[in-house]
Amino acid sequence: MKKILLSVAFVCTAYSTTTAQTVISQTGGAAPTIGTVACGNNQAPSLAENSFYRAYTLNANMDITSVKVGIGTVTGSVPITVKLYKSTGAFPGSYPAGLTQIGTATKTLTVTTTATTVDVPFTTPISALLGDIIVVEVNNAATTAGNAYYMGVITGSETAPAYLRASTCNINTPSLFTVAPGSNGKIVLDLVAQNLSNEKFFTENFTLYPNPTSDVLNISSKNGLEMKEIKITDLSGRIVRTLNNATTINVSDLSAGTYLIDITTKEGKASSKFIKK
């Protein structure tokens, strides 16, 4: 376990969530109260070799819209890069072969960005499903002498550990680390997400064709999700079909009109519409 030097203390700056979004945090959702000196010789560009990680197992289908990154202090102007990965298993054992990158975003920090969190948004939301292990990484982009970013640290508890990779310190895989004197590296690296709608869940995981149809409706799963129950209702709410794990549905006897289709999976419910000619 590597030890990182502790920097100066700051006043805590809290942030609030927006109405439709949730902050998924392993450190309580607060901003950093202290800063750290990154592992290295405290000189750019070696600080750019520091990558910090946290891994989250999602408890719902989510659209990840951004990442909140803790800032201890910034010297000069420093671009940081945030990456999201989907992991095939527990992290950090899955590094690197078990990680698939699913999103990236960058933000330039300035000397005025201190002892707080910054929101690093993705151009489009990154969808992830219930049970997915999502790994978030923040890294100093290549910078020049006189410019440096120092990750912020929270003094409270954490629900899962953070990890550091820094080739300058011969830490070549994500590893647990400590912050002197006695803190255990509680960096602030939070996901900002919103619930994935049933309609978007359907679009991203199922194909419905032909639509409109006069007799047969086909359903295919793009990602191998098991269709435990399929329910078709008319616009008045009357259930006209209930099936289990079917891929072909005969709708020739249905009256012409628009119908709702709901598919129940262990990952959640997917909803869409089709037209019967």
Short mmCIF file of C-alpha atoms in Angstrom, two decimals, residues 25-254:
data_model
loop_
_atom_site.label_atom_id
_atom_site.label_comp_id
_atom_site.label_asym_id
_atom_site.label_seq_id
_atom_site.Cartn_x
_atom_site.Cartn_y
_atom_site.Cartn_z
CA SER A 25 -20.98 8.60 -4.16
CA GLN A 26 -18.76 6.41 -2.01
CA THR A 27 -17.78 9.39 0.16
CA GLY A 28 -21.17 10.86 1.05
CA GLY A 29 -21.52 13.36 -1.79
CA ALA A 30 -19.60 16.19 -0.09
CA ALA A 31 -16.77 18.25 -1.54
CA PRO A 32 -13.13 17.75 -0.47
CA THR A 33 -11.93 19.31 2.76
CA ILE A 34 -8.21 18.72 2.21
CA GLY A 35 -5.87 18.31 -0.73
CA THR A 36 -3.21 15.75 -1.53
CA VAL A 37 0.16 15.84 -3.21
CA ALA A 38 0.06 13.36 -6.07
CA CYS A 39 2.51 10.47 -6.20
CA GLY A 40 5.65 11.64 -7.99
CA ASN A 41 8.27 14.32 -7.63
CA ASN A 42 5.64 17.08 -7.30
CA GLN A 43 6.71 18.48 -10.65
CA ALA A 44 4.93 18.49 -14.00
CA PRO A 45 4.78 16.54 -16.21
CA SER A 46 5.23 13.58 -13.82
CA LEU A 47 1.95 14.48 -12.09
CA ALA A 48 0.19 13.74 -15.39
CA GLU A 49 1.01 10.07 -14.83
CA ASN A 50 -1.40 9.83 -11.87
CA SER A 51 -4.74 8.10 -12.51
CA PHE A 52 -7.35 7.77 -9.75
CA TYR A 53 -10.17 5.18 -9.83
CA ARG A 54 -13.43 4.22 -8.16
CA ALA A 55 -15.72 1.31 -9.08
CA TYR A 56 -19.51 1.34 -8.70
CA THR A 57 -22.02 -1.53 -9.01
CA LEU A 58 -25.28 0.03 -10.19
CA ASN A 59 -28.51 -0.77 -8.36
CA ALA A 60 -30.74 0.45 -11.20
CA ASN A 61 -30.71 1.12 -14.94
CA MET A 62 -29.07 4.53 -15.22
CA ASP A 63 -28.00 7.24 -17.66
CA ILE A 64 -24.67 8.58 -16.37
CA THR A 65 -24.55 12.25 -17.33
CA SER A 66 -21.32 13.43 -15.70
CA VAL A 67 -18.67 12.79 -13.06
CA LYS A 68 -17.96 15.03 -10.07
CA VAL A 69 -14.22 15.25 -9.49
CA GLY A 70 -12.69 16.44 -6.23
CA ILE A 71 -10.22 19.30 -6.44
CA GLY A 72 -7.61 19.87 -3.74
CA THR A 73 -5.79 22.64 -5.56
CA VAL A 74 -4.75 23.61 -9.08
CA THR A 75 -1.58 25.33 -10.19
CA GLY A 76 -1.89 27.14 -13.50
CA SER A 77 -4.21 25.62 -16.10
CA VAL A 78 -4.60 21.83 -16.28
CA PRO A 79 -6.83 19.70 -18.54
CA ILE A 80 -8.10 16.52 -16.89
CA THR A 81 -9.61 13.49 -18.59
CA VAL A 82 -12.45 11.41 -17.14
CA LYS A 83 -13.11 7.93 -18.52
CA LEU A 84 -15.89 5.43 -17.83
CA TYR A 85 -15.41 1.70 -18.22
CA LYS A 86 -17.69 -1.30 -17.95
CA SER A 87 -15.96 -4.07 -16.04
CA THR A 88 -16.45 -7.80 -16.58
CA GLY A 89 -15.72 -8.51 -12.92
CA ALA A 90 -14.58 -7.07 -9.63
CA PHE A 91 -12.17 -4.15 -9.92
CA PRO A 92 -9.17 -3.83 -9.81
CA GLY A 93 -8.76 -7.51 -10.66
CA SER A 94 -10.41 -6.81 -14.01
CA TYR A 95 -7.71 -4.30 -14.99
CA PRO A 96 -6.87 -3.95 -17.84
CA ALA A 97 -8.30 -6.75 -20.04
CA GLY A 98 -11.69 -6.80 -18.34
CA LEU A 99 -12.41 -3.09 -18.85
CA THR A 100 -14.29 -1.74 -21.87
CA GLN A 101 -14.29 2.03 -22.25
CA ILE A 102 -17.82 3.38 -22.69
CA GLY A 103 -17.31 7.13 -22.31
CA THR A 104 -14.77 9.95 -22.01
CA ALA A 105 -14.87 13.67 -21.22
CA THR A 106 -12.34 16.43 -20.56
CA LYS A 107 -12.32 19.67 -18.62
CA THR A 108 -9.68 22.36 -18.09
CA LEU A 109 -9.12 23.32 -14.46
CA THR A 110 -7.72 26.70 -13.46
CA VAL A 111 -6.00 28.12 -10.41
CA THR A 112 -9.39 29.40 -9.17
CA THR A 113 -10.72 25.84 -8.97
CA THR A 114 -9.70 24.86 -5.42
CA ALA A 115 -11.14 22.82 -2.54
CA THR A 116 -14.36 21.97 -4.36
CA THR A 117 -15.81 19.58 -6.92
CA VAL A 118 -16.09 20.19 -10.64
CA ASP A 119 -18.71 18.59 -12.84
CA VAL A 120 -17.25 16.94 -15.95
CA PRO A 121 -20.19 16.21 -18.31
CA PHE A 122 -20.36 13.66 -21.11
CA THR A 123 -21.51 14.90 -24.52
CA THR A 124 -24.33 12.33 -24.42
CA PRO A 125 -25.45 10.31 -21.38
CA ILE A 126 -23.78 6.92 -20.92
CA SER A 127 -26.38 4.19 -20.35
CA ALA A 128 -25.64 1.35 -17.93
CA LEU A 129 -27.79 -1.43 -16.52
CA LEU A 130 -28.66 -2.79 -13.11
CA GLY A 131 -25.73 -4.85 -11.84
CA ASP A 132 -23.16 -3.33 -14.20
CA ILE A 133 -19.78 -2.60 -12.62
CA ILE A 134 -18.81 0.89 -13.78
CA VAL A 135 -15.25 2.07 -13.22
CA VAL A 136 -14.48 5.79 -13.33
CA GLU A 137 -10.94 7.08 -13.89
CA VAL A 138 -9.63 10.64 -13.68
CA ASN A 139 -6.24 11.52 -15.09
CA ASN A 140 -4.18 14.67 -15.60
CA ALA A 141 -3.89 15.21 -19.32
CA ALA A 142 -0.35 15.96 -20.54
CA THR A 143 0.72 19.32 -19.15
CA THR A 144 3.81 21.49 -18.78
CA ALA A 145 6.06 22.61 -15.95
CA GLY A 146 4.33 25.02 -13.58
CA ASN A 147 0.87 23.47 -14.09
CA ALA A 148 -0.45 20.77 -11.77
CA TYR A 149 -3.71 19.30 -10.45
CA TYR A 150 -3.92 17.88 -6.92
CA MET A 151 -6.77 15.47 -6.18
CA GLY A 152 -9.02 16.49 -3.28
CA VAL A 153 -9.65 14.26 -0.27
CA ILE A 154 -12.62 14.03 2.09
CA THR A 155 -12.13 13.47 5.84
CA GLY A 156 -15.26 11.38 6.41
CA SER A 157 -15.84 7.69 5.82
CA GLU A 158 -16.09 5.87 2.50
CA THR A 159 -18.15 2.85 1.48
CA ALA A 160 -15.56 1.41 -0.94
CA PRO A 161 -11.84 2.02 -1.54
CA ALA A 162 -10.23 4.22 -4.17
CA TYR A 163 -7.25 3.24 -6.28
CA LEU A 164 -4.18 4.94 -7.75
CA ARG A 165 -1.98 4.17 -10.75
CA ALA A 166 1.25 6.18 -11.15
CA SER A 167 4.15 4.92 -13.24
CA THR A 168 6.52 7.50 -11.70
CA CYS A 169 6.05 5.70 -8.38
CA ASN A 170 6.19 2.25 -10.03
CA ILE A 171 2.48 1.74 -9.35
CA ASN A 172 1.63 0.24 -12.73
CA THR A 173 -1.79 -1.19 -11.88
CA PRO A 174 -4.63 0.42 -9.86
CA SER A 175 -3.61 -0.04 -6.23
CA LEU A 176 -4.90 0.88 -2.79
CA PHE A 177 -3.11 3.84 -1.28
CA THR A 178 -3.00 5.85 1.95
CA VAL A 179 -2.72 9.55 2.62
CA ALA A 180 -0.45 10.59 5.50
CA PRO A 181 -0.97 10.95 8.36
CA GLY A 182 -3.44 8.07 8.68
CA SER A 183 -6.15 8.98 6.15
CA ASN A 184 -6.97 6.21 3.70
CA GLY A 185 -7.23 8.08 0.41
CA LYS A 186 -10.89 9.08 0.43
CA ILE A 187 -10.84 10.88 -2.90
CA VAL A 188 -14.00 12.44 -4.29
CA LEU A 189 -14.96 10.79 -7.56
CA ASP A 190 -18.77 10.62 -7.89
CA LEU A 191 -21.15 9.56 -10.65
CA VAL A 192 -24.05 11.85 -11.57
CA ALA A 193 -26.89 9.83 -13.09
CA GLN A 194 -30.61 9.66 -13.73
CA ASN A 195 -32.92 6.68 -14.04
CA LEU A 196 -33.01 5.17 -17.51
CA SER A 197 -36.54 5.42 -18.90
CA ASN A 198 -38.35 2.21 -19.84
CA GLU A 199 -38.58 3.49 -23.41
CA LYS A 200 -34.85 4.12 -23.73
CA PHE A 201 -34.12 0.79 -22.06
CA PHE A 202 -36.22 -0.85 -24.80
CA THR A 203 -34.50 1.06 -27.62
CA GLU A 204 -31.03 0.18 -26.39
CA ASN A 205 -31.72 -3.50 -25.76
CA PHE A 206 -34.49 -4.70 -28.09
CA THR A 207 -35.55 -4.54 -31.72
CA LEU A 208 -39.26 -4.68 -32.66
CA TYR A 209 -40.18 -5.40 -36.30
CA PRO A 210 -41.97 -4.99 -38.59
CA ASN A 211 -43.64 -1.92 -37.21
CA PRO A 212 -46.37 -1.32 -38.38
CA THR A 213 -47.41 -4.95 -38.79
CA SER A 214 -50.51 -6.75 -40.00
CA ASP A 215 -49.95 -10.21 -38.55
CA VAL A 216 -46.59 -11.11 -36.92
CA LEU A 217 -44.50 -9.03 -34.54
CA ASN A 218 -40.87 -10.05 -34.00
CA ILE A 219 -38.78 -9.14 -30.95
CA SER A 220 -35.02 -9.64 -30.72
CA SER A 221 -32.68 -8.90 -27.85
CA LYS A 222 -29.57 -6.91 -28.81
CA ASN A 223 -27.64 -7.78 -25.67
CA GLY A 224 -28.93 -11.21 -24.71
CA LEU A 225 -31.38 -10.01 -22.05
CA GLU A 226 -33.92 -12.67 -21.08
CA MET A 227 -37.52 -11.65 -21.73
CA LYS A 228 -39.25 -13.10 -18.69
CA GLU A 229 -42.68 -11.69 -19.51
CA ILE A 230 -44.12 -9.83 -22.49
CA LYS A 231 -47.36 -7.92 -22.04
CA ILE A 232 -49.33 -6.14 -24.75
CA THR A 233 -52.07 -3.65 -23.86
CA ASP A 234 -54.29 -1.38 -25.89
CA LEU A 235 -54.46 2.35 -25.25
CA SER A 236 -57.35 1.90 -22.83
CA GLY A 237 -55.10 -0.24 -20.62
CA ARG A 238 -56.74 -3.58 -21.47
CA ILE A 239 -54.27 -6.49 -21.58
CA VAL A 240 -54.60 -8.34 -24.89
CA ARG A 241 -51.54 -10.64 -24.75
CA THR A 242 -49.30 -12.10 -22.04
CA LEU A 243 -46.39 -14.32 -23.07
CA ASN A 244 -43.14 -15.65 -21.62
CA ASN A 245 -39.78 -15.33 -23.39
CA ALA A 246 -41.35 -15.22 -26.88
CA THR A 247 -39.59 -13.82 -29.94
CA THR A 248 -42.56 -13.98 -32.33
CA ILE A 249 -46.09 -12.81 -31.52
CA ASN A 250 -49.15 -13.35 -33.73
CA VAL A 251 -51.24 -10.17 -33.59
CA SER A 252 -53.39 -10.83 -36.68
CA ASP A 253 -56.57 -10.99 -34.60
CA LEU A 254 -56.04 -7.60 -32.98
#
